[in-house]
CSV table of C-alpha atoms and ligand atoms in Angstrom, one decimal:
chain,number,residue,atom,x,y,z
A,1,MET,CA,15.5,8.9,2.6
A,2,GLN,CA,14.1,7.9,-0.7
A,3,GLN,CA,14.7,4.3,-1.6
A,4,THR,CA,13.6,3.1,-5.0
A,5,PRO,CA,11.3,0.1,-4.9
A,6,SER,CA,12.4,-3.0,-6.8
A,7,VAL,CA,10.8,-6.3,-7.6
A,8,GLY,CA,10.7,-8.6,-4.6
A,9,ARG,CA,10.9,-5.9,-1.9
A,10,VAL,CA,8.4,-6.0,0.9
A,11,VAL,CA,6.3,-2.9,1.5
A,12,HIS,CA,3.0,-2.0,3.1
A,13,TYR,CA,-0.2,-1.7,1.1
A,14,VAL,CA,-3.0,0.4,2.7
A,15,SER,CA,-6.3,-1.4,2.6
A,16,HIS,CA,-9.5,0.6,1.8
A,17,GLY,CA,-11.5,1.2,4.9
A,18,THR,CA,-15.3,1.1,4.6
A,19,PRO,CA,-17.1,4.5,4.1
A,20,ALA,CA,-17.5,6.5,7.3
A,21,ARG,CA,-21.0,6.4,8.9
A,22,PRO,CA,-22.9,9.6,9.7
A,23,ASP,CA,-21.3,9.5,13.2
A,24,GLY,CA,-17.8,9.2,11.7
A,25,SER,CA,-17.3,5.6,12.7
A,26,GLN,CA,-16.3,2.8,10.2
A,27,ALA,CA,-17.1,-0.9,10.1
A,28,PHE,CA,-13.5,-1.5,8.8
A,29,ARG,CA,-10.7,0.9,9.2
A,30,GLN,CA,-7.7,1.2,6.9
A,31,GLU,CA,-5.0,-1.3,7.7
A,32,CYS,CA,-1.3,-1.8,6.6
A,33,ARG,CA,-1.0,-5.1,4.8
A,34,ALA,CA,2.3,-6.8,3.8
A,35,ALA,CA,2.8,-6.7,0.1
A,36,ILE,CA,5.6,-7.8,-2.3
A,37,VAL,CA,6.5,-5.6,-5.2
A,38,THR,CA,5.8,-7.4,-8.4
A,39,GLU,CA,6.4,-4.6,-11.0
A,40,VAL,CA,7.9,-1.1,-11.0
A,41,ASP,CA,7.0,1.6,-13.4
A,42,LYS,CA,10.2,2.5,-15.3
A,43,GLU,CA,9.1,6.2,-15.8
A,44,ASP,CA,7.7,6.6,-12.3
A,45,PRO,CA,9.3,4.2,-9.8
A,46,THR,CA,7.0,5.4,-7.1
A,47,ARG,CA,4.2,3.5,-9.0
A,48,VAL,CA,4.3,-0.2,-8.5
A,49,GLY,CA,2.4,-3.5,-8.9
A,50,LEU,CA,1.9,-5.4,-5.7
A,51,ALA,CA,0.9,-8.9,-4.5
A,52,VAL,CA,-0.9,-8.0,-1.2
A,53,LEU,CA,-0.8,-10.6,1.5
A,54,ASN,CA,-4.1,-10.2,3.4
A,55,PRO,CA,-4.6,-12.4,6.4
A,56,SER,CA,-7.2,-14.5,4.6
A,57,GLY,CA,-6.1,-14.3,1.0
A,58,LEU,CA,-3.8,-12.8,-1.7
A,59,PHE,CA,-4.8,-9.8,-3.7
A,60,PHE,CA,-2.9,-8.9,-6.9
A,61,HIS,CA,-2.6,-5.3,-8.1
A,62,PRO,CA,-0.9,-5.2,-11.5
A,63,LEU,CA,1.1,-2.2,-12.6
A,64,ALA,CA,-1.8,-1.2,-15.0
A,65,GLY,CA,-3.8,0.9,-12.5
A,66,GLY,CA,-1.0,0.2,-10.0
A,67,CYS,CA,-0.4,1.5,-6.5
A,68,VAL,CA,1.1,5.0,-5.8
A,69,LEU,CA,3.4,5.9,-2.9
A,70,ASP,CA,1.7,7.8,-0.1
A,71,GLU,CA,4.1,8.8,2.7
A,72,ALA,CA,1.5,10.6,4.8
A,73,PRO,CA,1.3,9.5,8.5
A,74,GLU,CA,-0.9,6.6,9.5
A,75,GLY,CA,-4.6,7.4,9.2
A,76,ALA,CA,-4.0,10.1,6.6
A,77,ARG,CA,-2.9,7.8,3.8
A,78,ASP,CA,-5.1,7.0,0.8
A,79,GLY,CA,-6.5,3.5,0.6
A,80,GLY,CA,-4.8,1.5,-2.2
A,81,SER,CA,-1.5,3.3,-1.8
A,82,TRP,CA,1.8,1.8,-0.6
A,83,HIS,CA,4.7,2.9,1.7
A,84,TRP,CA,7.8,1.5,3.2
A,85,PRO,CA,7.1,-0.4,6.5
A,86,GLU,CA,7.2,1.7,9.6
A,87,ARG,CA,10.1,1.2,12.0
A,88,THR,CA,8.8,0.0,15.3
B,101,ZN,ZN1,2.4,0.7,7.2
């Protein structure tokens, strides 16, 4: 399954967790956030611009320095990446 993202699709953006403390705990863990694709890199369609819908505000990620696809399982993804929403 390898869908190509297009403008207007809804994906998940992975928020950046806060740095791990010495004991390994984190004040804020990574979270999946709803995001709408605003731009798609024509040469590399896995790189997109996103409008991220955080619970308390919008966050815009233009294609310049955009978000890359990370299909690793939950917890192993890079903060700042995107993926297709998990099926539940
Ligand atoms: Zn997700």
